[in-house]
XYZ file of C-alpha atoms in Angstrom:
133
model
C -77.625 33.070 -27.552
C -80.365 35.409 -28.126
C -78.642 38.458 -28.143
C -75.660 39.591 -31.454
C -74.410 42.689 -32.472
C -75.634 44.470 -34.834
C -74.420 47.757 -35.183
C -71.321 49.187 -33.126
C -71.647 53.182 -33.443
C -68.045 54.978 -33.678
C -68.606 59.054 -32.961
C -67.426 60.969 -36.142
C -67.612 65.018 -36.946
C -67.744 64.620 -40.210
C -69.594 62.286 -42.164
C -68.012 62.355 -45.881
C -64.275 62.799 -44.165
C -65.423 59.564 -42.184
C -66.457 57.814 -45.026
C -63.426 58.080 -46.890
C -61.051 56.757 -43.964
C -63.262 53.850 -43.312
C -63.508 53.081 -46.796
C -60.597 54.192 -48.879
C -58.081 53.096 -45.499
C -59.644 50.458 -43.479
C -61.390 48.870 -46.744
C -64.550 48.449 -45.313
C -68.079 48.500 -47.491
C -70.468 50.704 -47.291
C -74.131 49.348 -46.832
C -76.400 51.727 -45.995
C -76.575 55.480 -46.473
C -79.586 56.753 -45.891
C -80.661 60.592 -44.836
C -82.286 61.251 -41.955
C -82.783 65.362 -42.000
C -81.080 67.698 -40.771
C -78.065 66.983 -41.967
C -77.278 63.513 -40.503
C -77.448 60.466 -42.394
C -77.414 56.473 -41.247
C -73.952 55.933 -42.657
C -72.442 52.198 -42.283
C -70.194 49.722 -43.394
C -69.437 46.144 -42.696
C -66.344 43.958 -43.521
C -65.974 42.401 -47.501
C -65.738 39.528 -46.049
C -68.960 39.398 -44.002
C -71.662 42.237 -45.751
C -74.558 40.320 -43.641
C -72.944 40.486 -40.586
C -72.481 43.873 -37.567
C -72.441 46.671 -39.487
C -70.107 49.935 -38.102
C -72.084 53.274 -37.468
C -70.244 56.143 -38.477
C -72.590 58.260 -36.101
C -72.341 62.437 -36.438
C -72.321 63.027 -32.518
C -68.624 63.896 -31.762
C -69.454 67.184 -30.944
C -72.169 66.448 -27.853
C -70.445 67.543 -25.510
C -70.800 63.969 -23.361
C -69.387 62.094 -26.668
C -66.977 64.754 -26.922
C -65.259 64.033 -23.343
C -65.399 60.538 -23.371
C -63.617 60.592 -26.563
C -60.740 63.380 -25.142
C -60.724 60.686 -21.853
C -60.005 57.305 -23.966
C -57.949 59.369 -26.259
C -55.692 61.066 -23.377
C -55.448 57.609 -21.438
C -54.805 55.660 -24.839
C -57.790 53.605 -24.714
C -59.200 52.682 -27.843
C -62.554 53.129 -28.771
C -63.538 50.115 -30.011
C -61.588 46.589 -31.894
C -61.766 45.008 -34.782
C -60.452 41.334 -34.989
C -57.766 40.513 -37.768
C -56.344 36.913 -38.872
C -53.009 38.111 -39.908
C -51.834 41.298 -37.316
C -48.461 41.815 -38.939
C -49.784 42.051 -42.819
C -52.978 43.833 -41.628
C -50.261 46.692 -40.117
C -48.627 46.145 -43.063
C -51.394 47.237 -45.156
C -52.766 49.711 -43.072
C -49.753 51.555 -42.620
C -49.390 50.961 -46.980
C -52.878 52.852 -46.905
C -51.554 55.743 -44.539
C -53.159 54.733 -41.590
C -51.252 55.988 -38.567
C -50.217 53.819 -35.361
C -50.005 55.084 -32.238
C -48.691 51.396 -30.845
C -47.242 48.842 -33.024
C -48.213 45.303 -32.995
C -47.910 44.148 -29.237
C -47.805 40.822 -27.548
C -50.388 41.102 -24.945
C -50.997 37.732 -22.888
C -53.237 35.967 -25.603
C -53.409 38.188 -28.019
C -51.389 40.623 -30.525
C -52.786 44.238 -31.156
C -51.507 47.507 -32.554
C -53.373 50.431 -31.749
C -54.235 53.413 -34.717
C -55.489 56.838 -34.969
C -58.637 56.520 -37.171
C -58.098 60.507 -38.691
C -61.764 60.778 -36.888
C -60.593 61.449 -33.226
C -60.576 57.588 -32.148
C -57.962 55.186 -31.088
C -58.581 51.888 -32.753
C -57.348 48.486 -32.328
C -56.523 45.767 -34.193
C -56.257 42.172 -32.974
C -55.263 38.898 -33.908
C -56.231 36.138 -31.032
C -54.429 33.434 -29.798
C -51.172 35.355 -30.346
């Protein structure tokens, strides 16, 4: 296939707050951090266990106001933003939860798969989600 993710953008207010949730919490990596004026920087992250591979976005746009209503939409309706896929669903809660993470829905059978849905302290649902489960 020609086409592979890259980068997945997740809207965040504030970049620093962002960065420590997504770092500290989740236990992701940070990769790049680069400014780009006016305040903003190119802040990502990608897994430990895969620092070549699609890097998250924390992008400073949860203000515009057509970022900002989406987010209040999925939010309200409990749709997550975005996944990420786990091995392990239980221990990954486990160690979430250990880090202070905060679930909205607990790990859930859900035809073929298990997920458990968290507030990422940024505005965003989040899932997690083992497959085959």
């Amino acid at each position: 296939m020609a086409l592979r993710i890259t980068v997945l953008s997740i809207p965040v207010a504030d970049q620093d707050a962002a960065l420590a949730i997504y770092r500290d919490r989740l236990g992701f990596v940070p990769k790049h951090d680069i400014d780009m004026g006016g305040g903003a920087r190119w802040l990502t992250l990608v897994s430990p266990d895969d620092p070549d591979g699609p890097e998250i976005l924390l992008e400073p746009n949860a203000d515009y106001p057509a970022i900002a209503a989406l987010r209040a939409s999925l939010r309200a309706d409990g749709i997550p933003w975005t996944q990420f896929g786990v091995t392990d669903l239980d221990a990954e809660h486990a160690r979430l939860t250990a880090a202070g993470v905060t679930f909205v829905t607990p790990p859930t059978d859900m035809g073929g798969a298990r997920v458990a849905t968290f507030d990422d302290g940024c505005g965003n649902l989040i899932s997690i989600v083992q497959a085959g489960g």
